[in-house]
PDB file of C-alpha atoms in Angstrom:
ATOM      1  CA  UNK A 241     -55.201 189.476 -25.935  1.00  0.00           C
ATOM      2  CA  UNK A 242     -56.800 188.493 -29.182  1.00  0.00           C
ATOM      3  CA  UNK A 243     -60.268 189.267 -29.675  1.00  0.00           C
ATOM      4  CA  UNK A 244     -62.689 188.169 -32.499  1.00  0.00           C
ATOM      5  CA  UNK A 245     -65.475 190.329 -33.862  1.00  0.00           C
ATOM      6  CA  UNK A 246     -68.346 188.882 -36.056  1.00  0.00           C
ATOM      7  CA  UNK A 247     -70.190 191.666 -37.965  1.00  0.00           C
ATOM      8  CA  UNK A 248     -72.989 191.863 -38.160  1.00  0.00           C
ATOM      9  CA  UNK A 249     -74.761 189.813 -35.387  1.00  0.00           C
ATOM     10  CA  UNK A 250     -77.656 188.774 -37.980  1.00  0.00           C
ATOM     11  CA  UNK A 251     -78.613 188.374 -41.240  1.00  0.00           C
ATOM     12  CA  UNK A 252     -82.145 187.432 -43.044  1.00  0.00           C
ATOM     13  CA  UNK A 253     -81.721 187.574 -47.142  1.00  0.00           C
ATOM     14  CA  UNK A 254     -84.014 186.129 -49.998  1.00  0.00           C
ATOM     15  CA  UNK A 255     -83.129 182.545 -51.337  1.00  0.00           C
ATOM     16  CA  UNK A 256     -80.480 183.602 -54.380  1.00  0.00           C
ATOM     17  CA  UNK A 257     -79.087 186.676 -52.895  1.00  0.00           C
ATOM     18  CA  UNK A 258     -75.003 186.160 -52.887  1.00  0.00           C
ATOM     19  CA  UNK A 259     -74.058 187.626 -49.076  1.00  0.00           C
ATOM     20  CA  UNK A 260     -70.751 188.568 -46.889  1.00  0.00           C
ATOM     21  CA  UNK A 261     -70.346 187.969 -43.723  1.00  0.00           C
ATOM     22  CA  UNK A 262     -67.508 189.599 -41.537  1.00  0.00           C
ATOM     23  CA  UNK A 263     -64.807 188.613 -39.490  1.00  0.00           C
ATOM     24  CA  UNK A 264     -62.261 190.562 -37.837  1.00  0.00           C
ATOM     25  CA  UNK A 265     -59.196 190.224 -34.946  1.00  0.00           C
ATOM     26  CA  UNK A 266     -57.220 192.200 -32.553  1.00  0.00           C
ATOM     27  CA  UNK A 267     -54.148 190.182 -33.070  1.00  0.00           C
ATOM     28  CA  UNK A 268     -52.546 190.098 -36.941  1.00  0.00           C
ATOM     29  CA  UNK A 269     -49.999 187.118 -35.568  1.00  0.00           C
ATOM     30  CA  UNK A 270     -52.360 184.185 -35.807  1.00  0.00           C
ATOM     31  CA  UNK A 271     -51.763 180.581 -37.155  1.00  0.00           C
ATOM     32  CA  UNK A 272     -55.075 179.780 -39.022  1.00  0.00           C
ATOM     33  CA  UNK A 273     -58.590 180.882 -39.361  1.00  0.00           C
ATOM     34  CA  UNK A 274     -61.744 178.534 -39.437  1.00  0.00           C
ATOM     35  CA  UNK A 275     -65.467 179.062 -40.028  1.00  0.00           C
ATOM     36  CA  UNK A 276     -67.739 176.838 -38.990  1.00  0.00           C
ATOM     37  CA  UNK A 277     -71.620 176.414 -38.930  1.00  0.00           C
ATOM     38  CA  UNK A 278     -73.405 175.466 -36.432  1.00  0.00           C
ATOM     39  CA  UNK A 279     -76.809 174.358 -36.481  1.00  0.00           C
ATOM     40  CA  UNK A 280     -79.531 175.496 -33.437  1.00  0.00           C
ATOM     41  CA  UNK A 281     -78.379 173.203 -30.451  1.00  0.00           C
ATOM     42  CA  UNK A 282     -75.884 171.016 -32.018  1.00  0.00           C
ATOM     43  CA  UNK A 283     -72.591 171.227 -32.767  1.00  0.00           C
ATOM     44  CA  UNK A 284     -70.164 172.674 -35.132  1.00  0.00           C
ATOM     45  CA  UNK A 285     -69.004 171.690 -38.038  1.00  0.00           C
ATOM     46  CA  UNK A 286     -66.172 172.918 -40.138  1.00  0.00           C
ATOM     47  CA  UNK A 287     -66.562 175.337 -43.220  1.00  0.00           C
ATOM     48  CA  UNK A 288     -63.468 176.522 -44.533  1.00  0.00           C
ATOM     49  CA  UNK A 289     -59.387 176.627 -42.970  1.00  0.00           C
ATOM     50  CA  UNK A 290     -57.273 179.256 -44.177  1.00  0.00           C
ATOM     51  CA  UNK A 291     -53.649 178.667 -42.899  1.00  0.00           C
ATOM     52  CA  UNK A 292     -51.563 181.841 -42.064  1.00  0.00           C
ATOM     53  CA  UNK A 293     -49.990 181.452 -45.571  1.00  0.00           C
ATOM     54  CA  UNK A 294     -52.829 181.501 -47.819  1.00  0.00           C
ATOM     55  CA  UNK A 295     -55.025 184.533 -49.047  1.00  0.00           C
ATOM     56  CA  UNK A 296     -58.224 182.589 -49.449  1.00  0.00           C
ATOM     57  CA  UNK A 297     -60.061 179.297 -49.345  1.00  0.00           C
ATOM     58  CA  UNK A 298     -63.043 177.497 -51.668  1.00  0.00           C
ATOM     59  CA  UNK A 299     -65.296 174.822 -51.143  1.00  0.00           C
ATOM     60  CA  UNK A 300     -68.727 174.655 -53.214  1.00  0.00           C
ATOM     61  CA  UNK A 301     -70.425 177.961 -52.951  1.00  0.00           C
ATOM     62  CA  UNK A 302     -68.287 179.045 -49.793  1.00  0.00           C
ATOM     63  CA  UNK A 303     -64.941 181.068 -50.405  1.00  0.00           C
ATOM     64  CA  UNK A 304     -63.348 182.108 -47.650  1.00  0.00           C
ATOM     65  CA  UNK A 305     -60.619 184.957 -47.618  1.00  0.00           C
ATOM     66  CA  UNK A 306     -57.968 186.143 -44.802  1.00  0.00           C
ATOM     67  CA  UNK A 307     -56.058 189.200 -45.043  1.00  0.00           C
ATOM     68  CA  UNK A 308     -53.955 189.317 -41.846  1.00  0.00           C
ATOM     69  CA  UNK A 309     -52.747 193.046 -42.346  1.00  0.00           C
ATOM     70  CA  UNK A 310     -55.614 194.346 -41.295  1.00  0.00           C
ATOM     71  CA  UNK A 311     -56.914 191.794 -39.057  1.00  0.00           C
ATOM     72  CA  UNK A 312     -60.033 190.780 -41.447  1.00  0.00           C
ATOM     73  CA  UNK A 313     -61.849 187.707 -42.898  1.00  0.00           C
ATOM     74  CA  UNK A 314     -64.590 187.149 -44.839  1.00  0.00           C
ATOM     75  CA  UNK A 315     -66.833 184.297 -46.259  1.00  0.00           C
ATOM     76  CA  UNK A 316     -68.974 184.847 -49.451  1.00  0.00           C
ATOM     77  CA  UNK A 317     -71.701 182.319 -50.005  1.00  0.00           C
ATOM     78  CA  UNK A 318     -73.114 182.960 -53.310  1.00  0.00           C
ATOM     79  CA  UNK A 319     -76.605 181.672 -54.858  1.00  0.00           C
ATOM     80  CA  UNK A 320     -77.795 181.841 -50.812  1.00  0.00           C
ATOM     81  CA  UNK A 321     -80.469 178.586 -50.252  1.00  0.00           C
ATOM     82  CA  UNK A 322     -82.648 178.031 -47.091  1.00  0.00           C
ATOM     83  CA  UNK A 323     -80.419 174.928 -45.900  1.00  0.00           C
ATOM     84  CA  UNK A 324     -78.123 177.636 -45.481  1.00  0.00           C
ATOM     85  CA  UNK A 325     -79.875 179.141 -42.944  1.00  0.00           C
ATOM     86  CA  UNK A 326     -77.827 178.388 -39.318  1.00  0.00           C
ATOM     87  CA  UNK A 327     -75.380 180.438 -37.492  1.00  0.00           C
ATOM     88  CA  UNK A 328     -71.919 180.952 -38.793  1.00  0.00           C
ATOM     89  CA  UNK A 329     -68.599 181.222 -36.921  1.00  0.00           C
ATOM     90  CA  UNK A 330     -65.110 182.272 -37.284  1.00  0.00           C
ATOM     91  CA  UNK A 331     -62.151 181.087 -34.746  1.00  0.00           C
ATOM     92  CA  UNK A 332     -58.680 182.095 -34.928  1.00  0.00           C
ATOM     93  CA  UNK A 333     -55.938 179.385 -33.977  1.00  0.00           C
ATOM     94  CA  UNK A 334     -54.078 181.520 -31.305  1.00  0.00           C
ATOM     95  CA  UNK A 335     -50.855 180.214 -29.660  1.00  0.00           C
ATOM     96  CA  UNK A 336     -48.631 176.802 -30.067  1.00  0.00           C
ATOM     97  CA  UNK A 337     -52.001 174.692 -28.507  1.00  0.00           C
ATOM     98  CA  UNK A 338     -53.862 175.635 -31.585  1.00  0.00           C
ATOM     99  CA  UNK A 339     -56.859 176.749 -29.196  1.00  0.00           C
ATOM    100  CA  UNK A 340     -59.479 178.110 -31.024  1.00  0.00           C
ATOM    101  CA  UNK A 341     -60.981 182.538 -30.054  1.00  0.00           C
ATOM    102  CA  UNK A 342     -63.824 182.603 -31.730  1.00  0.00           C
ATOM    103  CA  UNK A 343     -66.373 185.626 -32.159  1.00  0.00           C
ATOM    104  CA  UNK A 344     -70.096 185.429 -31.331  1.00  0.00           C
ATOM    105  CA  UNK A 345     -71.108 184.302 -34.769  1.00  0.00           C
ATOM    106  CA  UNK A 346     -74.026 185.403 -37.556  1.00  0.00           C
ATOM    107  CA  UNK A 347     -76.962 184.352 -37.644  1.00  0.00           C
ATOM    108  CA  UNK A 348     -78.351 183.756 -41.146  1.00  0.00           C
ATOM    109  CA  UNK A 349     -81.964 183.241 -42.241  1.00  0.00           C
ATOM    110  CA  UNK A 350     -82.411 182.709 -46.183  1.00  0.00           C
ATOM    111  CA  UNK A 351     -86.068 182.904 -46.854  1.00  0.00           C
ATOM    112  CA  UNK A 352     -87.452 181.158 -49.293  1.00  0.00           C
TER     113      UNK A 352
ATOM    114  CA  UNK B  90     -68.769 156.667 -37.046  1.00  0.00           C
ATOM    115  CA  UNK B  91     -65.063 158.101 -37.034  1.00  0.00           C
ATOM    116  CA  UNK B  92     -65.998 161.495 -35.838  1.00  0.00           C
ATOM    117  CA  UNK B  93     -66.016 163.322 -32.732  1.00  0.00           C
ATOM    118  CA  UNK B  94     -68.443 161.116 -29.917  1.00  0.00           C
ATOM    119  CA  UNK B  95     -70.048 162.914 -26.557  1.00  0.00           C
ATOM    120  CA  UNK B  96     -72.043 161.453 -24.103  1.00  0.00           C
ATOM    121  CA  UNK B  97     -74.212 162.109 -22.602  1.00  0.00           C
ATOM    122  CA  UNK B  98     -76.206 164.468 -25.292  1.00  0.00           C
ATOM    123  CA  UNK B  99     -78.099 165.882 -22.598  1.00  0.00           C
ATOM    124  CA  UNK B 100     -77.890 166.115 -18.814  1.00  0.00           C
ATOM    125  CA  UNK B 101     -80.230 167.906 -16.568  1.00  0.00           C
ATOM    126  CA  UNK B 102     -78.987 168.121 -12.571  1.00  0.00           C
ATOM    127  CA  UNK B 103     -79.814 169.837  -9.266  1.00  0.00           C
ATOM    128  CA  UNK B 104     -77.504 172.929  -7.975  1.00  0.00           C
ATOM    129  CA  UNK B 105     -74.514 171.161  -5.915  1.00  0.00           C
ATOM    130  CA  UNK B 106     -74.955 167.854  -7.621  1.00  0.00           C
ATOM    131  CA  UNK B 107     -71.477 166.323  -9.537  1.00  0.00           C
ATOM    132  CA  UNK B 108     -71.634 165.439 -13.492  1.00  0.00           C
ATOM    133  CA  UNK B 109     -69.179 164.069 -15.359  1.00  0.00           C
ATOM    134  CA  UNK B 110     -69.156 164.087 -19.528  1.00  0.00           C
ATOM    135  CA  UNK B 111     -66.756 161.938 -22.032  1.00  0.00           C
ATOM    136  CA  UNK B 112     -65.261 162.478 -25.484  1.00  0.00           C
ATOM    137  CA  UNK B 113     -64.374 160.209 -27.520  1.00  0.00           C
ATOM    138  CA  UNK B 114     -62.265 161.867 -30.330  1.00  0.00           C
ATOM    139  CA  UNK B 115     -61.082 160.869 -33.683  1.00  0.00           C
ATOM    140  CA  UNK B 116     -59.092 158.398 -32.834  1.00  0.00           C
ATOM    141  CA  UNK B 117     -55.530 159.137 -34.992  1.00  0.00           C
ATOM    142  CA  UNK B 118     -55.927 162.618 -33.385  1.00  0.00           C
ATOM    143  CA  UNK B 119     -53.224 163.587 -30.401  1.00  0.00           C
ATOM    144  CA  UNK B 120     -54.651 166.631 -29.674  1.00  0.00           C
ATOM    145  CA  UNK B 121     -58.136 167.300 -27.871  1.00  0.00           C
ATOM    146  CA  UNK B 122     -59.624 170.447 -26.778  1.00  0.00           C
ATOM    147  CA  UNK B 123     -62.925 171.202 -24.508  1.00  0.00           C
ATOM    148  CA  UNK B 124     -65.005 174.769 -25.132  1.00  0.00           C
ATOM    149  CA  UNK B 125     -67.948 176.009 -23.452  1.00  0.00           C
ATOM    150  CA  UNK B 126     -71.175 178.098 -24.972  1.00  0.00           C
ATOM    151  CA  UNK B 127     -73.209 179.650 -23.697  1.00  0.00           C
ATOM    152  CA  UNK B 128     -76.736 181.173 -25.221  1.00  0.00           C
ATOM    153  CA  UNK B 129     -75.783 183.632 -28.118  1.00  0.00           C
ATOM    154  CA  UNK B 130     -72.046 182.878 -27.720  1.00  0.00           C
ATOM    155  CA  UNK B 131     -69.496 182.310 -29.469  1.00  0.00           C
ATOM    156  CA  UNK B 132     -67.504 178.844 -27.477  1.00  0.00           C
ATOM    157  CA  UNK B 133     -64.596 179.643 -25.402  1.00  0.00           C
ATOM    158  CA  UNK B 134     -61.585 177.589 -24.560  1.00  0.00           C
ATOM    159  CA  UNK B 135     -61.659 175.554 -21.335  1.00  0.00           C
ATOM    160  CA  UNK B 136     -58.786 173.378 -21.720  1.00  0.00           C
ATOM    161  CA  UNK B 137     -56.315 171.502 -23.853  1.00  0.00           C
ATOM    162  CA  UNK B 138     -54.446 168.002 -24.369  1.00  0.00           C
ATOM    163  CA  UNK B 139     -51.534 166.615 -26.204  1.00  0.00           C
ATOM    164  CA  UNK B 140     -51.769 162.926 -25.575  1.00  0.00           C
ATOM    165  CA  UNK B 141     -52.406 162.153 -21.994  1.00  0.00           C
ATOM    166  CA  UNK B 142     -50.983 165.532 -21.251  1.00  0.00           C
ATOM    167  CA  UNK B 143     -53.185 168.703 -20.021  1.00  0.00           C
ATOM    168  CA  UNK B 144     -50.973 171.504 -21.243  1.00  0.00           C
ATOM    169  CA  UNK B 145     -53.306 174.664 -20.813  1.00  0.00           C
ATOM    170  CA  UNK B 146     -56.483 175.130 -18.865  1.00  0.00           C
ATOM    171  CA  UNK B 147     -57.896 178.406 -19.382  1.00  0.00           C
ATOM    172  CA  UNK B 148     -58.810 180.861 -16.344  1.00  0.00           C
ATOM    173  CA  UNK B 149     -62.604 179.886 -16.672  1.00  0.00           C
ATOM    174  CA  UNK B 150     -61.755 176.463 -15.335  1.00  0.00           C
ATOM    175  CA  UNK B 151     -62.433 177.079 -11.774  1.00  0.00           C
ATOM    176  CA  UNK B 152     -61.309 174.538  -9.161  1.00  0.00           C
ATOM    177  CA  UNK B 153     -64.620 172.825  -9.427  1.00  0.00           C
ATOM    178  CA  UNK B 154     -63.437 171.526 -12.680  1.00  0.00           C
ATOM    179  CA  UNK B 155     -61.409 168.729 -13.754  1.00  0.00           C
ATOM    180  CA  UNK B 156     -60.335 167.192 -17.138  1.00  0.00           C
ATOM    181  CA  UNK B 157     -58.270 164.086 -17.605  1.00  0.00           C
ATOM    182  CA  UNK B 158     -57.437 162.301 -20.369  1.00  0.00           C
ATOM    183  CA  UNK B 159     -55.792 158.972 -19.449  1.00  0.00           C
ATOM    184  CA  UNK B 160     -53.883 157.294 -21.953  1.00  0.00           C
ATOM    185  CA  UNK B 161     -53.993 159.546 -24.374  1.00  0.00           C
ATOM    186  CA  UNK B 162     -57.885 158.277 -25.459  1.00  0.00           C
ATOM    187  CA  UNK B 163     -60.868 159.579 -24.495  1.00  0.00           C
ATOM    188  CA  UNK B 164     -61.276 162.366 -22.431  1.00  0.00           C
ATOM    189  CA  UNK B 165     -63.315 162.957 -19.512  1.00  0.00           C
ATOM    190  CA  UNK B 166     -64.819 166.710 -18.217  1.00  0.00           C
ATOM    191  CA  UNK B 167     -66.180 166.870 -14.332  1.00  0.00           C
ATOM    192  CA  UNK B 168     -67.902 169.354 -12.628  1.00  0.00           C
ATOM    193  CA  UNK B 169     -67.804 169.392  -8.650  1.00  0.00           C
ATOM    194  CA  UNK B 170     -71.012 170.801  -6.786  1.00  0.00           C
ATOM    195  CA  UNK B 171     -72.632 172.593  -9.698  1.00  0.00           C
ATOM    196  CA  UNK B 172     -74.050 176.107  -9.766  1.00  0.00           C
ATOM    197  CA  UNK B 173     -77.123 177.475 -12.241  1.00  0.00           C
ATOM    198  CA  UNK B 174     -74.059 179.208 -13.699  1.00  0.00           C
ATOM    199  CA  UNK B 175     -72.420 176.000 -14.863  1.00  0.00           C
ATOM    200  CA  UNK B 176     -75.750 175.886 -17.493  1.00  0.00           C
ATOM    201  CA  UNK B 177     -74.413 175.476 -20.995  1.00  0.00           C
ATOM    202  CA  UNK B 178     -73.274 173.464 -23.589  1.00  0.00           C
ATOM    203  CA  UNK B 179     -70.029 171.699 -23.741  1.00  0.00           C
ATOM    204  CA  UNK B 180     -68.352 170.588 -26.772  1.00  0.00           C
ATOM    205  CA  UNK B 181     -65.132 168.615 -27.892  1.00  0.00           C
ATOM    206  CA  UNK B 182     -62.854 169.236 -30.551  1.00  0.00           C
ATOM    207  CA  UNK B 183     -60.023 167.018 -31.657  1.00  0.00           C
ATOM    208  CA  UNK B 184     -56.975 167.327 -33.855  1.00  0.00           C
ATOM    209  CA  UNK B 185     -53.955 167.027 -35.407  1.00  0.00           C
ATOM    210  CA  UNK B 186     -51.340 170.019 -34.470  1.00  0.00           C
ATOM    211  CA  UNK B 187     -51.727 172.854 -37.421  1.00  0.00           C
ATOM    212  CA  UNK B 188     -54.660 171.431 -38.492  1.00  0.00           C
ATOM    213  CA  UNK B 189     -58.567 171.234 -38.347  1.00  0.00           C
ATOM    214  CA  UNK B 190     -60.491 170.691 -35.280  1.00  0.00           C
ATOM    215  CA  UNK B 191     -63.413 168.540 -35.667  1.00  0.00           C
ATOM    216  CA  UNK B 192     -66.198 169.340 -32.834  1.00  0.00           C
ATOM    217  CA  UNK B 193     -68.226 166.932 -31.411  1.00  0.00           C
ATOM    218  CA  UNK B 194     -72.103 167.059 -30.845  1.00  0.00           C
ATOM    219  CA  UNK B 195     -71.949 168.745 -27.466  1.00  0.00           C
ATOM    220  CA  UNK B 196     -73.248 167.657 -23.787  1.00  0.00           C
ATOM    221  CA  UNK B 197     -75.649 170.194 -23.091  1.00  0.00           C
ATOM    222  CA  UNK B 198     -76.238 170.522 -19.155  1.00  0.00           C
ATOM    223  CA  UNK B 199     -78.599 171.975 -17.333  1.00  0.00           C
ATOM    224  CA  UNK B 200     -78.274 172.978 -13.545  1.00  0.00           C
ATOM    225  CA  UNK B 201     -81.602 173.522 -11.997  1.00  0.00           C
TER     226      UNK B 201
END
């Protein structure tokens, strides 16, 4: 059964800092990897998908990498703003129906 | 909008009561997924359609719930004789298959 670790559950850093978060999974054999954001009470929106194939992803200040070996992934944000602040997720795309494990998230506060 | 629709936003019912919530996905996308989250959670799968088709429903779907899709459209979520338990939110994903899944805004229900 594939299970989906976020590490670590929370995170408050100074506006600049450049920060990892961590991702990691049970099961090495997955189809794609997705991190989303998602906002206090509303819903998610899409970061970053890294297909099976790929090593790592970029958009903006995000880069996202996957090494399925050893059943990790992690997103760098560098030059960390306030509007960054929210909770951030990673799913793994398990089976043929493309449903979505996802860990319990990060919570990151950049102060200002 | 061409994104991911849910109504209602919000829905606050009494224990044993019936609710019923609607996506309305991107509409080029075959594929259509519902999660649940609760509080400090990470969502988790409920169920999953390919066109009008229902092709997994995860163990968490008890009897009391019920998802349709008809025609391959929208897609509708019910809840039979709700329980405080049922409190969370519900969210909506859509898709082509291999690729992203664009969430919705979430229904989030309260059972008093």
């Amino acid at each position: 059964k594939q299970e989906v670790t976020q590490i670590p559950a929370a995170l408050s850093v100074p506006e600049g800092e450049n920060l990892v978060l961590n991702c990691s999974f049970t099961d090495s054999a997955i189809y794609n990897l997705q991190w989303f954001r998602q906002d206090p009470g509303k819903g998610l929106t899409s970061l970053l998908l890294i297909q099976s194939s790929q090593r790592e992803q970029t958009s903006g200040r995000l880069n996202a990498s996957l090494d399925k070996s050893s059943g990790r992934s992690t997103l760098y944000i560098a030059a960390s703003q306030p509007g960054d602040s929210a909770t951030y997720l990673c799913a793994v795309y398990s089976g043929n129906t493309g449903k979505l494990i996802f860990g319990q998230g990060t919570t990151l506060q950049v102060k200002p | 909008d061409t994104g991911v629709s849910q109504n209602p936003r919000h829905k606050i019912t009494k224990r044993g009561q019936n609710v019923t919530f609607r996506c309305d996905p991107i509409s080029e996308h075959n594929r259509l997924y519902w999660y649940r989250q609760t509080l400090g959670q990470g969502p988790e799968f409920l169920t999953y359609f390919q066109n009008e088709a229902q092709l997994e429903k995860s163990r968490l779907l008890s009897d009391r719930f019920s998802a349709e899709r008809p025609k391959g459209s929208f897609s509708t979520l019910e809840i039979q004789r709700t329980e405080q338990g049922d409190s969370a939110m519900y969210l909506c994903a859509s898709s082509f298959p291999s690729d992203t899944q664009y969430f919705g805004p979430g229904t989030r229900l309260t059972v008093l």
